[in-house]
């Protein structure tokens, strides 16, 4: 959308009030009905679905949980109590930090596994084969997250394939309870979210001029160096996006810990869920805000580490 | 068939500066285009001709001055209300509609019935010599065919003025030549005022009744017929832009009745002085290539210049001779291939002569980049 | 065998392994649905049966969940596609100061973890309108980010639009409204349809946001999630298999249509 093209269309002589001009512009372009439509849809979306709900959640997070009759009374004040709880409860703290490092692991595993695939798709695979492979990747992506996790649940169950296999080989005589501990959850997440790493990487690598790689090869560079010095720096925005998405999916995942975890491997989101189940909206809201803050912090860290700007991330 | 009768267009002292821009795209342009005329704006890229077209069509309003069509001031009237129709450079045909629907679109938005629209479309396709393609999809047409559909679409709304934005620039050479005569024919048949913009002088010269030559500073240097532009250009820019021309830097030495003597680096030249330049003024001396001849024997000529033949180009009906004179001034001479002049050899020294009548002295000015 | 073929072999093997990793669990899951054993397992195989499908179809809760999912998806489409269209027009046609800011704000729900959207939607409607969790809040919660996807899809198409067509239509005498309905909208139509399809699919299979927004009601994914945390019966595998087959068909059809459309325009 070139700026000059915009300028030569329907320009009236310069007016002094930009807001008025915008209004006139809109009315001319869409007519009365159109303007109402745009205002309703965009406004409704922005205000009633994006801004206000977040503000209300923010508000809830700063208030203490009170029974109905006490609302509006002397105890209904703004407080940091809900937030502080995270730091004062060792269990919550532990779970919070576990969620962070486990999500990082998931992200790392996904990156390691997906990088070669993405590179292959972007630079090596050609034509029809590329189309088929892409299709083959997109289809599981459409299958419900729950079902994909369920599949892993089955595999890791006591009577599941893995245990049957191990017992068959005689490695163990009793089924291993894979679900105790964090391993199952991490594995399940890696399975469920892996594709969210492939596509951003693929997109970023695709536009890399193949000739650059060929030139480097021609100059005698090793594959390792090619990736380290040429491909990775170029694909940085894609890597950043992929990591961000995977991390946020993992940290914010509730299905995976619910299906594949056990009480000893509680996830942060599950604390929020418990709060919700017991109608402690305020606490839940506060922890949800903490989760949001965590995601934001991760995004900023990623931007810094990869030295990418926000604009470049715009997929 | 209901021939639309063209109206006149008056562009009165128009200047245009786009919001946010410091320079004026066009400055103090005043042109009166007659009703039913085929009028062209000719100039290099960036000279402001597209701006003028948009001003007439109503997509932009002039910063200063007025645009009048048929005597009526068009200020405040949008493109959909003006009696104009525009043929865009990329044609902008509607890809999702058939040819007939494209042509009938202007009528459709005016509430004309489908049957009537179909009838009109067939009539117009006849007019532009493209019968029988009503049901085709636009993407199935060739470049020349799409052109005609675009014109038919414009004519369907019976405009008083048809505006054409370099419509032939995307076509290949043969098609372009053919379309030039086609457009001229259509214009004469319908009587609609055509306002045509182009940077190709061949187009402008062959199709138009009158031409306005614009410089890249957004001003009009001259408005005249092709003949006048070629033989009596008013400025150095026009002399250089229209047709091929030899130009020599000179200083006026003396004036003698309507003529003047000017000093070049290789000698004195005598030429016409239509601008009444005074001694000491910097000037460019223009001589058309076809006005140069070789001196035969001892005949006297008003201007004689010693040149060396550098190159010859045989172009069928004529021969172009590239010569050099003095300090690297290049000279182009055109000889007709009728055997009347001997074939020149490269490296030969020749005397090239031309009359004072054919030499034009104009004030020095910027000429368009070659 | 030179190093090039070795490399090809390794890459090929890697790809194959990757695909096995992706698909094998699903295949197993499907096979289980036919095993007579009442514990979902592939081995020991106790016999081929369809009875789990029968049990599935007899489950009233499942049908209710499915019904709710369809209702929610329907309304999400009706809400999100117009919003996506409105937002596209807002951002592409008007010269707004801070347009980038608006864009970022409108796209942000896509990046926000689902549970945060669910919670905030739930709290908002409860606090502001005393409307407790239910289908409406689920619709609202999902639409918050699905509208964003719709907007991106429609905008992508809008930016490929040749604006001179609108100029031409104007020049021929059309009013703004006529230009919009006769020229712009027909061009955007394919994008509107894809957006609708995308919205439907995303709404149907959404879990995170819906879980927190919907209160006590259930959509199909919620039903599945609940069931999977309790005692599991192979009826769930039957459901999973149906779901997978439907998804594969749907995704395949969607992709094929998308490619055909892509080639046409």
mmCIF file of C-alpha atoms in Angstrom, chain A:
data_model
loop_
_atom_site.group_PDB
_atom_site.id
_atom_site.type_symbol
_atom_site.label_atom_id
_atom_site.label_comp_id
_atom_site.label_asym_id
_atom_site.label_seq_id
_atom_site.Cartn_x
_atom_site.Cartn_y
_atom_site.Cartn_z
ATOM 1 C CA UNK A 1 0.000 0.000 0.000
ATOM 2 C CA UNK A 2 2.140 2.866 -1.224
ATOM 3 C CA UNK A 3 1.767 6.189 0.480
ATOM 4 C CA UNK A 4 1.786 8.121 -2.772
ATOM 5 C CA UNK A 5 -1.045 6.013 -4.145
ATOM 6 C CA UNK A 6 -3.066 6.896 -1.083
ATOM 7 C CA UNK A 7 -2.327 10.563 -1.592
ATOM 8 C CA UNK A 8 -3.661 10.847 -5.104
ATOM 9 C CA UNK A 9 -7.022 9.390 -4.287
ATOM 10 C CA UNK A 10 -9.893 11.547 -3.182
ATOM 11 C CA UNK A 11 -7.841 14.312 -1.699
ATOM 12 C CA UNK A 12 -9.633 17.450 -0.824
ATOM 13 C CA UNK A 13 -7.707 20.671 -0.404
ATOM 14 C CA UNK A 14 -5.858 20.616 2.867
ATOM 15 C CA UNK A 15 -7.991 21.050 5.916
ATOM 16 C CA UNK A 16 -6.764 22.212 9.188
ATOM 17 C CA UNK A 17 -8.407 19.601 11.381
ATOM 18 C CA UNK A 18 -7.115 16.062 10.832
ATOM 19 C CA UNK A 19 -9.882 14.429 12.858
ATOM 20 C CA UNK A 20 -12.560 16.108 10.820
ATOM 21 C CA UNK A 21 -10.796 15.091 7.670
ATOM 22 C CA UNK A 22 -10.732 11.495 8.829
ATOM 23 C CA UNK A 23 -14.434 11.610 9.504
ATOM 24 C CA UNK A 24 -15.221 13.061 6.111
ATOM 25 C CA UNK A 25 -12.904 10.554 4.505
ATOM 26 C CA UNK A 26 -14.654 7.689 6.211
ATOM 27 C CA UNK A 27 -18.115 8.941 5.393
ATOM 28 C CA UNK A 28 -17.211 9.427 1.786
ATOM 29 C CA UNK A 29 -15.571 6.065 1.468
ATOM 30 C CA UNK A 30 -18.209 3.981 3.132
ATOM 31 C CA UNK A 31 -21.387 5.934 3.529
ATOM 32 C CA UNK A 32 -23.255 6.259 6.792
ATOM 33 C CA UNK A 33 -24.055 2.591 7.088
ATOM 34 C CA UNK A 34 -20.490 1.615 6.425
ATOM 35 C CA UNK A 35 -19.119 3.888 9.090
ATOM 36 C CA UNK A 36 -21.558 2.504 11.624
ATOM 37 C CA UNK A 37 -20.580 -1.007 10.618
ATOM 38 C CA UNK A 38 -16.898 -0.293 11.067
ATOM 39 C CA UNK A 39 -17.404 1.490 14.345
ATOM 40 C CA UNK A 40 -19.549 -1.301 15.716
ATOM 41 C CA UNK A 41 -17.299 -4.129 14.671
ATOM 42 C CA UNK A 42 -13.915 -2.655 15.373
ATOM 43 C CA UNK A 43 -15.080 -0.702 18.373
ATOM 44 C CA UNK A 44 -17.029 -3.569 19.818
ATOM 45 C CA UNK A 45 -14.129 -5.910 19.335
ATOM 46 C CA UNK A 46 -11.544 -3.549 20.700
ATOM 47 C CA UNK A 47 -13.508 -2.323 23.671
ATOM 48 C CA UNK A 48 -15.716 -5.191 24.724
ATOM 49 C CA UNK A 49 -13.486 -8.095 23.893
ATOM 50 C CA UNK A 50 -9.948 -6.901 24.170
ATOM 51 C CA UNK A 51 -9.563 -3.909 26.434
ATOM 52 C CA UNK A 52 -12.339 -4.072 28.995
ATOM 53 C CA UNK A 53 -12.013 -7.761 29.825
ATOM 54 C CA UNK A 54 -8.313 -7.339 30.465
ATOM 55 C CA UNK A 55 -8.954 -4.310 32.624
ATOM 56 C CA UNK A 56 -11.570 -6.152 34.626
ATOM 57 C CA UNK A 57 -9.239 -9.075 35.105
ATOM 58 C CA UNK A 58 -6.588 -6.655 36.238
ATOM 59 C CA UNK A 59 -9.064 -5.161 38.641
ATOM 60 C CA UNK A 60 -10.040 -8.548 40.003
ATOM 61 C CA UNK A 61 -6.449 -9.460 40.555
ATOM 62 C CA UNK A 62 -5.936 -6.588 42.917
ATOM 63 C CA UNK A 63 -8.963 -7.251 45.018
ATOM 64 C CA UNK A 64 -9.276 -9.827 47.780
ATOM 65 C CA UNK A 65 -11.736 -12.644 47.550
ATOM 66 C CA UNK A 66 -14.840 -11.647 49.420
ATOM 67 C CA UNK A 67 -18.233 -13.250 49.866
ATOM 68 C CA UNK A 68 -21.050 -11.350 48.192
ATOM 69 C CA UNK A 69 -22.272 -9.571 51.218
ATOM 70 C CA UNK A 70 -18.917 -8.078 51.978
ATOM 71 C CA UNK A 71 -18.454 -6.577 48.512
ATOM 72 C CA UNK A 72 -18.271 -2.828 48.537
ATOM 73 C CA UNK A 73 -17.576 -2.874 52.197
ATOM 74 C CA UNK A 74 -14.493 -1.848 54.152
ATOM 75 C CA UNK A 75 -12.562 -4.938 53.170
ATOM 76 C CA UNK A 76 -12.983 -4.344 49.462
ATOM 77 C CA UNK A 77 -9.767 -2.529 48.823
ATOM 78 C CA UNK A 78 -6.978 -2.770 46.334
ATOM 79 C CA UNK A 79 -4.271 -5.034 47.530
ATOM 80 C CA UNK A 80 -1.257 -6.868 46.306
ATOM 81 C CA UNK A 81 -2.152 -9.845 48.404
ATOM 82 C CA UNK A 82 -2.942 -12.110 45.490
ATOM 83 C CA UNK A 83 0.350 -11.443 43.825
ATOM 84 C CA UNK A 84 2.408 -11.771 46.943
ATOM 85 C CA UNK A 85 0.949 -15.176 47.505
ATOM 86 C CA UNK A 86 3.089 -16.510 44.707
ATOM 87 C CA UNK A 87 6.258 -15.482 46.453
ATOM 88 C CA UNK A 88 5.199 -16.540 49.917
ATOM 89 C CA UNK A 89 3.968 -19.994 49.017
ATOM 90 C CA UNK A 90 6.939 -22.301 48.398
ATOM 91 C CA UNK A 91 4.815 -24.788 46.520
ATOM 92 C CA UNK A 92 3.506 -22.155 44.144
ATOM 93 C CA UNK A 93 6.958 -20.732 43.683
ATOM 94 C CA UNK A 94 8.349 -24.129 42.854
ATOM 95 C CA UNK A 95 5.601 -24.842 40.386
ATOM 96 C CA UNK A 96 6.027 -21.459 38.765
ATOM 97 C CA UNK A 97 9.710 -21.910 38.189
ATOM 98 C CA UNK A 98 9.232 -25.462 37.085
ATOM 99 C CA UNK A 99 6.740 -24.294 34.512
ATOM 100 C CA UNK A 100 9.308 -21.859 33.230
ATOM 101 C CA UNK A 101 12.209 -24.232 32.835
ATOM 102 C CA UNK A 102 10.052 -27.057 31.533
ATOM 103 C CA UNK A 103 8.632 -24.728 28.895
ATOM 104 C CA UNK A 104 12.144 -23.704 27.989
ATOM 105 C CA UNK A 105 13.064 -27.339 27.558
ATOM 106 C CA UNK A 106 10.055 -27.922 25.347
ATOM 107 C CA UNK A 107 11.049 -24.919 23.270
ATOM 108 C CA UNK A 108 14.616 -26.100 22.991
ATOM 109 C CA UNK A 109 13.641 -29.625 22.018
ATOM 110 C CA UNK A 110 11.194 -28.321 19.453
ATOM 111 C CA UNK A 111 13.817 -26.009 18.000
ATOM 112 C CA UNK A 112 16.402 -28.757 17.776
ATOM 113 C CA UNK A 113 14.044 -31.181 16.106
ATOM 114 C CA UNK A 114 12.392 -28.721 13.780
ATOM 115 C CA UNK A 115 15.386 -26.794 12.543
ATOM 116 C CA UNK A 116 16.583 -29.499 10.171
ATOM 117 C CA UNK A 117 13.085 -30.163 8.919
ATOM 118 C CA UNK A 118 12.426 -26.515 8.230
ATOM 119 C CA UNK A 119 15.722 -26.116 6.486
ATOM 120 C CA UNK A 120 15.061 -29.131 4.358
ATOM 121 C CA UNK A 121 11.640 -27.850 3.402
ATOM 122 C CA UNK A 122 12.781 -24.354 2.722
ATOM 123 C CA UNK A 123 15.922 -25.028 0.803
ATOM 124 C CA UNK A 124 16.244 -28.584 -0.315
ATOM 125 C CA UNK A 125 12.872 -30.071 -1.101
ATOM 126 C CA UNK A 126 11.454 -29.194 -4.440
ATOM 127 C CA UNK A 127 8.156 -29.071 -6.247
ATOM 128 C CA UNK A 128 5.544 -31.694 -5.748
ATOM 129 C CA UNK A 129 7.354 -33.420 -2.953
ATOM 130 C CA UNK A 130 7.447 -30.167 -1.041
ATOM 131 C CA UNK A 131 3.716 -29.794 -1.495
ATOM 132 C CA UNK A 132 3.027 -33.249 -0.151
ATOM 133 C CA UNK A 133 5.287 -32.890 2.839
ATOM 134 C CA UNK A 134 3.774 -29.562 3.741
ATOM 135 C CA UNK A 135 0.340 -31.043 3.455
ATOM 136 C CA UNK A 136 1.473 -33.933 5.614
ATOM 137 C CA UNK A 137 2.587 -31.491 8.272
ATOM 138 C CA UNK A 138 -0.433 -29.274 8.153
ATOM 139 C CA UNK A 139 -2.932 -32.065 8.663
ATOM 140 C CA UNK A 140 -1.835 -33.190 12.128
ATOM 141 C CA UNK A 141 -1.651 -29.524 12.981
ATOM 142 C CA UNK A 142 -5.386 -29.351 12.463
ATOM 143 C CA UNK A 143 -6.131 -32.276 14.745
ATOM 144 C CA UNK A 144 -7.304 -31.217 18.133
ATOM 145 C CA UNK A 145 -4.567 -30.729 20.695
ATOM 146 C CA UNK A 146 -6.463 -32.864 23.186
ATOM 147 C CA UNK A 147 -6.523 -35.837 20.903
ATOM 148 C CA UNK A 148 -2.860 -35.616 20.131
ATOM 149 C CA UNK A 149 -2.112 -35.514 23.826
ATOM 150 C CA UNK A 150 -4.512 -38.377 24.347
ATOM 151 C CA UNK A 151 -2.509 -40.410 21.869
ATOM 152 C CA UNK A 152 0.557 -39.913 24.003
ATOM 153 C CA UNK A 153 -1.421 -40.667 27.098
ATOM 154 C CA UNK A 154 -2.240 -44.025 25.600
ATOM 155 C CA UNK A 155 1.304 -44.728 24.644
ATOM 156 C CA UNK A 156 2.623 -43.880 28.067
ATOM 157 C CA UNK A 157 -0.153 -45.572 30.032
ATOM 158 C CA UNK A 158 0.470 -48.599 32.114
ATOM 159 C CA UNK A 159 -1.100 -50.725 29.447
ATOM 160 C CA UNK A 160 0.236 -48.570 26.718
ATOM 161 C CA UNK A 161 2.443 -49.439 23.791
ATOM 162 C CA UNK A 162 5.647 -48.275 25.382
ATOM 163 C CA UNK A 163 5.261 -50.332 28.476
ATOM 164 C CA UNK A 164 4.107 -53.354 26.467
ATOM 165 C CA UNK A 165 7.161 -52.963 24.302
ATOM 166 C CA UNK A 166 9.562 -52.696 27.195
ATOM 167 C CA UNK A 167 8.007 -55.658 28.951
ATOM 168 C CA UNK A 168 8.105 -57.610 25.759
ATOM 169 C CA UNK A 169 11.795 -56.935 25.492
ATOM 170 C CA UNK A 170 12.138 -57.983 29.046
ATOM 171 C CA UNK A 171 13.718 -54.720 30.095
ATOM 172 C CA UNK A 172 11.197 -54.272 32.863
ATOM 173 C CA UNK A 173 8.792 -56.663 34.447
ATOM 174 C CA UNK A 174 6.245 -54.173 35.734
ATOM 175 C CA UNK A 175 4.837 -51.237 33.845
ATOM 176 C CA UNK A 176 6.627 -47.977 34.540
ATOM 177 C CA UNK A 177 4.451 -45.165 35.639
ATOM 178 C CA UNK A 178 5.548 -42.599 33.168
ATOM 179 C CA UNK A 179 3.092 -40.141 34.437
ATOM 180 C CA UNK A 180 4.809 -39.516 37.698
ATOM 181 C CA UNK A 181 7.179 -36.619 37.268
ATOM 182 C CA UNK A 182 7.437 -34.078 34.557
ATOM 183 C CA UNK A 183 8.759 -36.229 31.767
ATOM 184 C CA UNK A 184 5.419 -37.224 30.315
ATOM 185 C CA UNK A 185 4.119 -33.677 30.275
ATOM 186 C CA UNK A 186 7.226 -32.378 28.579
ATOM 187 C CA UNK A 187 7.168 -35.130 26.006
ATOM 188 C CA UNK A 188 3.510 -34.580 25.330
ATOM 189 C CA UNK A 189 3.996 -30.889 24.846
ATOM 190 C CA UNK A 190 6.889 -31.425 22.522
ATOM 191 C CA UNK A 191 4.670 -33.651 20.489
ATOM 192 C CA UNK A 192 1.703 -31.331 20.451
ATOM 193 C CA UNK A 193 3.459 -28.039 19.788
ATOM 194 C CA UNK A 194 6.263 -29.030 17.522
ATOM 195 C CA UNK A 195 4.613 -27.780 14.398
ATOM 196 C CA UNK A 196 4.344 -24.275 15.754
ATOM 197 C CA UNK A 197 8.079 -24.168 15.439
ATOM 198 C CA UNK A 198 8.248 -25.544 11.924
ATOM 199 C CA UNK A 199 6.194 -22.967 10.124
ATOM 200 C CA UNK A 200 7.785 -19.750 11.349
ATOM 201 C CA UNK A 201 11.202 -21.270 10.690
ATOM 202 C CA UNK A 202 10.150 -22.435 7.272
ATOM 203 C CA UNK A 203 8.722 -19.050 6.384
ATOM 204 C CA UNK A 204 11.865 -17.260 7.467
ATOM 205 C CA UNK A 205 14.222 -19.599 5.695
ATOM 206 C CA UNK A 206 12.233 -19.737 2.516
ATOM 207 C CA UNK A 207 13.111 -16.242 1.478
ATOM 208 C CA UNK A 208 16.814 -16.807 1.933
ATOM 209 C CA UNK A 209 18.483 -16.704 -1.423
ATOM 210 C CA UNK A 210 19.766 -20.177 -2.163
ATOM 211 C CA UNK A 211 22.661 -18.619 -3.987
ATOM 212 C CA UNK A 212 24.116 -17.321 -0.755
ATOM 213 C CA UNK A 213 24.457 -20.849 0.512
ATOM 214 C CA UNK A 214 25.857 -22.061 -2.760
ATOM 215 C CA UNK A 215 28.351 -19.214 -2.766
ATOM 216 C CA UNK A 216 29.520 -20.153 0.689
ATOM 217 C CA UNK A 217 29.880 -23.768 -0.321
ATOM 218 C CA UNK A 218 31.755 -22.724 -3.364
ATOM 219 C CA UNK A 219 34.146 -20.772 -1.176
ATOM 220 C CA UNK A 220 34.818 -23.905 0.808
ATOM 221 C CA UNK A 221 32.774 -23.333 3.930
ATOM 222 C CA UNK A 222 31.647 -26.265 6.030
ATOM 223 C CA UNK A 223 27.953 -26.910 6.557
ATOM 224 C CA UNK A 224 28.201 -26.054 10.212
ATOM 225 C CA UNK A 225 29.635 -22.661 9.462
ATOM 226 C CA UNK A 226 27.088 -22.035 6.754
ATOM 227 C CA UNK A 227 24.307 -22.533 9.214
ATOM 228 C CA UNK A 228 25.938 -20.613 11.983
ATOM 229 C CA UNK A 229 27.013 -17.614 9.925
ATOM 230 C CA UNK A 230 24.460 -17.424 7.138
ATOM 231 C CA UNK A 231 21.245 -19.317 7.714
ATOM 232 C CA UNK A 232 20.684 -18.680 11.389
ATOM 233 C CA UNK A 233 21.309 -14.934 11.309
ATOM 234 C CA UNK A 234 18.959 -14.638 8.370
ATOM 235 C CA UNK A 235 16.270 -16.756 9.926
ATOM 236 C CA UNK A 236 16.512 -15.023 13.271
ATOM 237 C CA UNK A 237 13.038 -13.495 13.177
ATOM 238 C CA UNK A 238 11.570 -16.881 12.341
ATOM 239 C CA UNK A 239 13.469 -18.576 15.127
ATOM 240 C CA UNK A 240 12.375 -15.906 17.558
ATOM 241 C CA UNK A 241 8.747 -16.223 16.529
ATOM 242 C CA UNK A 242 8.854 -19.994 16.721
ATOM 243 C CA UNK A 243 10.415 -19.966 20.172
ATOM 244 C CA UNK A 244 7.978 -17.392 21.448
ATOM 245 C CA UNK A 245 4.972 -19.287 20.193
ATOM 246 C CA UNK A 246 6.171 -22.617 21.510
ATOM 247 C CA UNK A 247 7.067 -21.210 24.879
ATOM 248 C CA UNK A 248 3.763 -19.440 25.250
ATOM 249 C CA UNK A 249 1.870 -22.509 24.235
ATOM 250 C CA UNK A 250 3.784 -24.627 26.699
ATOM 251 C CA UNK A 251 3.618 -22.201 29.602
ATOM 252 C CA UNK A 252 -0.045 -21.515 28.981
ATOM 253 C CA UNK A 253 -1.011 -25.094 28.295
ATOM 254 C CA UNK A 254 -3.659 -26.637 30.485
ATOM 255 C CA UNK A 255 -4.596 -29.695 28.494
ATOM 256 C CA UNK A 256 -1.178 -31.316 28.520
ATOM 257 C CA UNK A 257 -0.640 -31.239 32.291
ATOM 258 C CA UNK A 258 -4.223 -32.284 32.838
ATOM 259 C CA UNK A 259 -3.971 -35.308 30.623
ATOM 260 C CA UNK A 260 -0.397 -36.355 31.049
ATOM 261 C CA UNK A 261 0.531 -35.069 34.454
ATOM 262 C CA UNK A 262 -0.029 -36.182 37.961
ATOM 263 C CA UNK A 263 -0.485 -34.240 41.191
ATOM 264 C CA UNK A 264 3.260 -34.252 41.625
ATOM 265 C CA UNK A 265 3.820 -32.523 38.323
ATOM 266 C CA UNK A 266 1.431 -29.670 38.671
ATOM 267 C CA UNK A 267 1.660 -26.921 36.118
ATOM 268 C CA UNK A 268 1.173 -23.243 36.840
ATOM 269 C CA UNK A 269 -1.953 -23.100 34.754
ATOM 270 C CA UNK A 270 -3.406 -25.854 36.866
ATOM 271 C CA UNK A 271 -3.118 -23.678 39.940
ATOM 272 C CA UNK A 272 -5.137 -21.081 38.104
ATOM 273 C CA UNK A 273 -7.667 -23.703 37.154
ATOM 274 C CA UNK A 274 -7.986 -24.884 40.726
ATOM 275 C CA UNK A 275 -8.609 -21.333 41.804
ATOM 276 C CA UNK A 276 -11.310 -21.124 39.240
ATOM 277 C CA UNK A 277 -12.924 -24.327 40.286
ATOM 278 C CA UNK A 278 -13.126 -23.020 43.823
ATOM 279 C CA UNK A 279 -14.505 -19.709 42.631
ATOM 280 C CA UNK A 280 -11.478 -17.783 43.825
ATOM 281 C CA UNK A 281 -11.574 -15.527 40.804
ATOM 282 C CA UNK A 282 -9.314 -12.964 42.320
ATOM 283 C CA UNK A 283 -6.452 -15.287 42.927
ATOM 284 C CA UNK A 284 -6.904 -16.870 39.555
ATOM 285 C CA UNK A 285 -6.904 -13.471 37.912
ATOM 286 C CA UNK A 286 -3.727 -12.485 39.673
ATOM 287 C CA UNK A 287 -1.922 -15.623 38.645
ATOM 288 C CA UNK A 288 -3.219 -15.220 35.119
ATOM 289 C CA UNK A 289 -1.720 -11.734 35.045
ATOM 290 C CA UNK A 290 1.539 -13.184 36.277
ATOM 291 C CA UNK A 291 1.407 -15.692 33.449
ATOM 292 C CA UNK A 292 0.795 -12.854 31.003
ATOM 293 C CA UNK A 293 3.709 -10.959 32.453
ATOM 294 C CA UNK A 294 5.884 -14.036 32.117
ATOM 295 C CA UNK A 295 5.027 -14.314 28.440
ATOM 296 C CA UNK A 296 5.794 -10.655 27.894
ATOM 297 C CA UNK A 297 9.123 -10.975 29.634
ATOM 298 C CA UNK A 298 9.981 -13.989 27.530
ATOM 299 C CA UNK A 299 9.126 -12.093 24.373
ATOM 300 C CA UNK A 300 11.369 -9.220 25.396
ATOM 301 C CA UNK A 301 14.195 -11.590 26.205
ATOM 302 C CA UNK A 302 13.823 -13.273 22.852
ATOM 303 C CA UNK A 303 13.872 -9.933 21.095
ATOM 304 C CA UNK A 304 17.033 -8.989 22.912
ATOM 305 C CA UNK A 305 18.798 -12.305 22.456
ATOM 306 C CA UNK A 306 18.077 -12.460 18.781
ATOM 307 C CA UNK A 307 18.459 -8.738 18.334
ATOM 308 C CA UNK A 308 15.230 -8.562 16.440
ATOM 309 C CA UNK A 309 12.825 -5.670 16.492
ATOM 310 C CA UNK A 310 9.096 -5.964 16.991
ATOM 311 C CA UNK A 311 8.419 -4.937 13.430
ATOM 312 C CA UNK A 312 10.489 -7.747 12.027
ATOM 313 C CA UNK A 313 8.419 -10.221 13.924
ATOM 314 C CA UNK A 314 5.233 -9.241 12.187
ATOM 315 C CA UNK A 315 4.398 -12.425 10.456
#
